[in-house]
Coordinates of C-alpha atoms in Angstrom, one line a residue:
X1 CA 44.3 75.6 82.1
X2 CA 48.1 75.5 82.3
X3 CA 50.1 76.1 79.1
X4 CA 51.6 72.8 78.0
X5 CA 54.3 74.4 75.9
X6 CA 57.9 74.0 77.2
X7 CA 59.8 77.0 78.5
X8 CA 62.5 78.2 76.1
X9 CA 64.6 79.6 79.0
X10 CA 64.9 76.1 80.4
X11 CA 67.1 75.2 77.4
X12 CA 70.8 75.8 77.4
X13 CA 72.2 77.3 74.2
X14 CA 73.8 73.9 73.5
X15 CA 70.5 72.1 73.9
X16 CA 68.8 74.6 71.7
X17 CA 71.5 74.1 69.0
X18 CA 70.8 70.4 69.1
X19 CA 67.0 70.9 68.8
X20 CA 67.5 73.2 65.8
X21 CA 69.8 70.7 64.2
X22 CA 67.3 67.9 64.7
X23 CA 64.7 70.1 63.0
X24 CA 66.9 70.7 60.0
X25 CA 67.7 74.3 61.0
X26 CA 71.1 75.9 61.3
X27 CA 72.3 75.3 64.8
X28 CA 73.8 78.8 65.0
X29 CA 70.3 80.2 65.1
X30 CA 70.3 79.3 68.8
X31 CA 72.9 82.0 69.4
X32 CA 70.7 84.5 67.6
X33 CA 67.7 83.6 69.8
X34 CA 69.9 83.9 73.0
X35 CA 71.1 87.3 71.9
X36 CA 67.5 88.6 71.5
X37 CA 66.1 86.8 74.5
X38 CA 68.8 87.5 77.1
X39 CA 71.2 90.0 75.6
X40 CA 68.6 92.5 74.4
X41 CA 65.7 91.4 76.6
X42 CA 63.3 91.1 73.8
X43 CA 60.7 88.3 74.4
X44 CA 58.5 88.7 71.3
X45 CA 59.9 86.6 68.5
X46 CA 58.1 88.8 66.0
X47 CA 60.8 91.4 66.7
X48 CA 63.7 89.1 66.2
X49 CA 64.4 90.6 62.8
X50 CA 67.5 88.6 61.8
X51 CA 65.6 85.3 62.0
X52 CA 63.3 84.1 59.2
X53 CA 59.7 84.9 59.5
X54 CA 58.6 81.3 59.5
X55 CA 61.1 80.5 62.3
X56 CA 59.9 83.4 64.4
X57 CA 56.3 82.2 64.0
X58 CA 57.2 78.7 64.9
X59 CA 59.1 79.7 68.1
X60 CA 56.2 81.9 69.2
X61 CA 53.8 79.0 68.7
X62 CA 55.8 76.2 70.2
X63 CA 57.5 77.8 73.2
X64 CA 56.7 79.9 76.3
X65 CA 59.2 82.7 76.6
X66 CA 58.3 84.1 80.1
X67 CA 58.5 82.0 83.3
X68 CA 57.7 84.8 85.8
X69 CA 55.3 87.7 85.9
X70 CA 55.3 90.8 88.1
X71 CA 53.4 90.7 91.3
X72 CA 54.8 93.7 93.3
X73 CA 57.7 96.0 92.9
X74 CA 58.8 97.9 96.0
X75 CA 61.5 100.6 96.1
X76 CA 63.5 101.5 99.2
X77 CA 64.4 105.0 100.3
X78 CA 68.1 104.0 99.7
X79 CA 67.5 103.0 96.1
X80 CA 67.2 99.3 96.6
X81 CA 64.4 97.6 94.6
X82 CA 62.6 94.4 95.5
X83 CA 60.5 92.4 93.0
X84 CA 58.0 89.9 94.1
X85 CA 57.5 87.6 91.1
X86 CA 54.8 85.0 90.4
X87 CA 55.4 81.7 88.6
X88 CA 52.8 79.9 86.5
X89 CA 51.7 77.7 89.5
X90 CA 51.3 80.8 91.7
X91 CA 54.5 80.4 93.6
X92 CA 56.1 83.6 94.7
X93 CA 59.8 84.4 94.7
X94 CA 61.7 87.6 95.5
X95 CA 64.7 89.2 93.9
X96 CA 66.5 92.4 94.9
X97 CA 68.4 95.1 93.0
X98 CA 71.1 96.9 95.0
X99 CA 72.7 99.9 93.3
X100 CA 75.9 101.3 94.6
X101 CA 77.7 103.9 92.5
X102 CA 78.4 102.4 89.0
X103 CA 77.7 98.9 90.3
X104 CA 74.3 97.3 90.5
X105 CA 74.0 93.9 92.0
X106 CA 71.0 91.6 91.6
X107 CA 70.3 89.1 94.4
X108 CA 68.2 86.1 93.0
X109 CA 66.5 83.1 94.5
X110 CA 66.8 79.4 93.7
X111 CA 64.0 77.9 95.7
X112 CA 60.4 78.7 96.8
X113 CA 61.1 79.0 100.5
X114 CA 64.1 77.2 102.0
X115 CA 64.5 73.8 103.8
X116 CA 67.5 74.9 106.0
X117 CA 65.6 76.8 108.7
X118 CA 68.5 79.1 109.7
X119 CA 67.4 80.7 112.9
X120 CA 68.0 84.4 111.8
X121 CA 66.5 84.1 108.3
X122 CA 62.9 84.9 107.4
X123 CA 63.0 82.7 104.3
X124 CA 63.8 79.7 106.5
X125 CA 60.7 80.3 108.5
X126 CA 58.6 79.8 105.4
X127 CA 59.6 76.2 105.0
X128 CA 60.3 74.6 101.6
X129 CA 57.9 74.4 98.7
X130 CA 60.0 73.5 95.6
X131 CA 63.0 74.2 93.6
X132 CA 62.9 76.8 90.9
X133 CA 63.4 75.8 87.2
X134 CA 66.2 77.2 85.1
X135 CA 63.7 79.4 83.4
X136 CA 62.4 80.8 86.7
X137 CA 66.0 81.5 87.9
X138 CA 67.1 83.4 84.8
X139 CA 63.7 85.1 84.4
X140 CA 64.4 86.9 87.7
X141 CA 67.3 88.6 85.8
X142 CA 65.0 89.4 82.8
X143 CA 62.2 90.9 85.0
X144 CA 64.5 92.8 87.4
X145 CA 66.3 94.4 84.5
X146 CA 63.0 96.0 83.7
X147 CA 63.2 97.7 87.1
X148 CA 66.5 99.4 86.5
X149 CA 66.5 103.1 86.8
X150 CA 67.7 105.3 83.9
X151 CA 71.4 105.1 83.8
X152 CA 71.7 101.9 85.8
X153 CA 73.2 98.8 84.3
X154 CA 73.2 95.3 85.9
X155 CA 76.8 94.5 86.7
X156 CA 76.7 91.6 89.2
X157 CA 74.4 88.7 90.1
X158 CA 74.5 86.9 93.5
X159 CA 72.7 83.7 94.3
X160 CA 71.8 84.8 97.8
X161 CA 68.1 85.1 97.8
X162 CA 65.4 82.6 98.8
X163 CA 66.7 79.0 99.1
X164 CA 69.9 77.1 99.2
X165 CA 71.5 77.1 95.7
X166 CA 73.4 73.9 96.1
X167 CA 70.2 71.9 96.8
X168 CA 69.1 72.9 93.3
X169 CA 72.6 72.5 91.8
X170 CA 72.0 71.2 88.2
X171 CA 69.6 74.1 87.5
X172 CA 71.8 76.6 89.2
X173 CA 74.7 75.5 87.0
X174 CA 72.6 75.8 83.8
X175 CA 71.4 79.2 84.9
X176 CA 75.0 80.4 85.6
X177 CA 76.1 79.2 82.2
X178 CA 73.5 81.4 80.6
X179 CA 74.6 84.3 82.8
X180 CA 78.2 83.8 81.5
X181 CA 77.5 83.0 77.9
X182 CA 78.7 85.8 75.6
X183 CA 75.6 85.5 73.5
X184 CA 73.3 85.5 76.5
X185 CA 73.8 87.8 79.5
X186 CA 77.6 88.0 79.0
X187 CA 78.6 88.6 82.6
X188 CA 82.2 88.0 83.6
X189 CA 82.8 85.0 85.9
X190 CA 83.9 87.2 88.8
X191 CA 80.6 89.1 88.5
X192 CA 78.6 86.0 89.6
X193 CA 78.6 84.6 93.1
X194 CA 76.9 81.5 94.3
X195 CA 76.3 81.2 98.1
X196 CA 75.9 78.0 100.2
X197 CA 75.3 77.3 103.9
X198 CA 77.6 74.4 103.5
X199 CA 76.3 71.5 101.4
X200 CA 79.8 70.0 101.4
X201 CA 79.4 67.2 98.7
X202 CA 78.2 69.8 96.2
X203 CA 80.8 72.4 96.6
X204 CA 83.4 70.6 94.4
X205 CA 80.9 69.9 91.6
X206 CA 79.9 73.6 91.5
X207 CA 83.5 74.9 91.5
X208 CA 84.5 72.5 88.7
X209 CA 81.4 73.2 86.6
X210 CA 81.4 77.0 86.5
X211 CA 84.2 79.5 87.2
X212 CA 82.2 81.7 89.6
X213 CA 82.8 83.1 93.1
X214 CA 81.9 81.0 96.0
X215 CA 80.3 82.5 99.2
X216 CA 79.9 80.4 102.3
X217 CA 77.4 81.4 105.0
X218 CA 79.5 80.7 108.1
X219 CA 78.0 82.7 111.0
X220 CA 79.8 80.8 113.8
X221 CA 83.3 79.4 114.5
X222 CA 82.2 76.5 116.7
X223 CA 79.8 73.7 116.0
X224 CA 77.6 74.2 119.1
X225 CA 76.6 77.8 118.0
X226 CA 76.4 76.9 114.3
X227 CA 74.2 73.9 115.0
X228 CA 71.6 76.4 116.3
X229 CA 72.1 79.2 113.7
X230 CA 72.6 76.9 110.7
X231 CA 71.1 73.5 111.4
X232 CA 72.6 71.9 108.3
X233 CA 75.9 72.1 110.3
X234 CA 74.7 69.0 112.2
X235 CA 75.1 67.1 109.0
X236 CA 78.1 68.9 107.6
X237 CA 80.1 70.2 110.6
X238 CA 82.7 72.9 110.4
X239 CA 85.7 70.5 110.2
X240 CA 84.2 68.9 107.1
X241 CA 83.1 72.3 105.5
X242 CA 86.4 74.1 106.1
X243 CA 88.4 71.0 105.2
X244 CA 86.7 70.8 101.8
X245 CA 87.5 74.5 101.2
X246 CA 91.1 73.9 102.1
X247 CA 91.4 71.0 99.7
X248 CA 89.6 72.5 96.8
X249 CA 92.2 73.0 94.0
X250 CA 89.9 75.6 92.3
X251 CA 90.2 78.0 95.2
X252 CA 93.2 80.3 95.6
X253 CA 94.3 84.0 95.9
X254 CA 92.7 84.7 92.5
X255 CA 89.5 82.9 93.5
X256 CA 89.0 83.3 97.2
X257 CA 86.1 82.2 99.4
X258 CA 83.7 84.9 100.5
X259 CA 82.8 84.0 104.1
X260 CA 79.4 85.5 105.1
X261 CA 79.0 86.3 108.8
X262 CA 75.7 87.7 110.0
X263 CA 76.5 89.6 113.2
X264 CA 73.9 88.8 115.9
X265 CA 73.8 90.6 119.3
X266 CA 75.1 88.4 122.1
X267 CA 75.5 85.3 119.9
X268 CA 78.5 85.8 117.6
X269 CA 79.5 89.4 117.8
X270 CA 82.2 89.5 120.5
X271 CA 86.0 90.0 120.0
X272 CA 86.5 86.5 121.2
X273 CA 84.2 85.3 118.3
X274 CA 86.3 87.3 115.9
X275 CA 89.5 85.7 117.1
X276 CA 87.9 82.3 116.9
X277 CA 86.8 83.0 113.3
X278 CA 90.3 84.1 112.3
X279 CA 91.8 80.9 113.7
X280 CA 89.2 78.6 112.0
X281 CA 89.7 80.1 108.5
X282 CA 93.5 80.5 108.7
X283 CA 95.1 79.0 105.6
X284 CA 92.0 79.3 103.4
X285 CA 92.2 82.0 100.7
X286 CA 89.2 84.1 101.6
X287 CA 87.6 87.3 102.6
X288 CA 85.0 88.0 105.3
X289 CA 81.8 89.9 104.7
X290 CA 80.2 91.0 107.9
X291 CA 76.5 91.6 107.8
X292 CA 74.7 93.1 110.8
X293 CA 71.6 91.1 111.3
X294 CA 68.4 92.6 109.8
X295 CA 65.6 92.2 112.3
X296 CA 62.3 90.7 111.3
X297 CA 59.2 89.3 112.9
X298 CA 60.2 85.6 112.5
X299 CA 63.3 85.8 114.7
X300 CA 64.0 86.8 118.2
X301 CA 67.6 87.7 117.3
X302 CA 68.7 91.3 117.1
X303 CA 71.6 93.2 115.4
X304 CA 74.6 94.3 117.5
X305 CA 75.4 98.0 118.0
X306 CA 77.5 99.8 115.3
X307 CA 80.4 99.9 117.8
X308 CA 80.2 96.1 118.4
X309 CA 80.3 95.6 114.6
X310 CA 83.3 97.9 114.2
X311 CA 85.2 96.1 117.1
X312 CA 84.5 92.8 115.4
X313 CA 85.8 94.0 112.1
X314 CA 88.9 95.6 113.7
X315 CA 89.7 92.4 115.5
X316 CA 89.7 90.5 112.2
X317 CA 91.8 93.2 110.5
X318 CA 94.5 93.0 113.2
X319 CA 94.8 89.3 112.5
X320 CA 95.4 89.8 108.8
X321 CA 91.9 88.9 107.6
X322 CA 90.5 90.9 104.7
X323 CA 87.1 92.1 105.9
X324 CA 84.1 94.2 104.6
X325 CA 81.4 95.5 106.9
X326 CA 78.2 95.8 104.9
X327 CA 75.7 98.5 105.6
X328 CA 72.1 97.4 105.6
X329 CA 70.2 98.0 102.3
X330 CA 66.5 97.9 101.7
X331 CA 65.4 97.1 105.3
X332 CA 62.4 99.4 105.0
X333 CA 60.9 97.1 102.3
X334 CA 62.0 93.8 103.8
X335 CA 64.6 93.5 101.1
X336 CA 67.7 93.3 103.3
X337 CA 69.8 90.1 103.8
X338 CA 67.7 87.5 105.7
X339 CA 64.4 89.3 105.2
X340 CA 63.1 87.8 102.0
X341 CA 59.8 86.0 102.7
X342 CA 57.3 87.1 100.0
X343 CA 55.1 88.7 102.7
X344 CA 51.9 90.4 101.9
X345 CA 50.9 88.1 99.1
X346 CA 47.2 88.3 98.0

């Protein structure tokens, strides 16, 4: 039988303060709970030693404190770690730790599967099952911290895993607030990035709600190509998407857009494509992250050669575009960008 108790991690700290006040408890106890649960990663209330014993017992009795359990942890030869995590209903989600020097980035999911069906993405081939809860989003951070190697520290979180974050916007916003809260995960706003394939009406509400980085999965500079690669473009074409970014008062040199561009052989990897991209994003404060496509069984697309990737990056640089060419990470465990699909589940 399923556990009828509510998930504590579904509650914002403000909501927990209100519940404590209604119960005749000091509201500031909520910050203590958050400090133990998120800041220190201790999920057994019996160990929350600065709370009264009766409150610890009550919290343990009335609430669930874990939303996800381990299914499989895979480690790549390059240090990347992918966790496949199981929810109470059996749904599987994946999250990926990417260490690089003193920085360790966690890529987390917001949906089980994805409804957008981007042609180069393994997650899209799964179809869509459901949105994740706030507890299931933040519990990816809690679980994956357990997979950190000695000496590693989680420094960044990106909402770039399974699913389209802006189609689960209210829960994503609440999860981000926990990531940023000084008594919870205490990450800086510039250490958290939310990605979207271009759900235009929800970009403004995200930017106004939380002061995080925005990444936009662009992948094409004309509608005909983008309609195929990113079918949501048929609903929100490039003119609408880029127009919304130009008009967003929250964006600027101190808060640029990160344009994600998956380089696909023979589709969007030519110097002409680079020139078209530079023209389309002119005037938008932004940076371009180039990601050579990671091949997988659900797509016929293939990555370009390293020389084609370098030519594309050089063409952008010559036109004054700030560009980063990412190297693939975790491809040997299907953990690279576009490969998350919770394969091999029992």
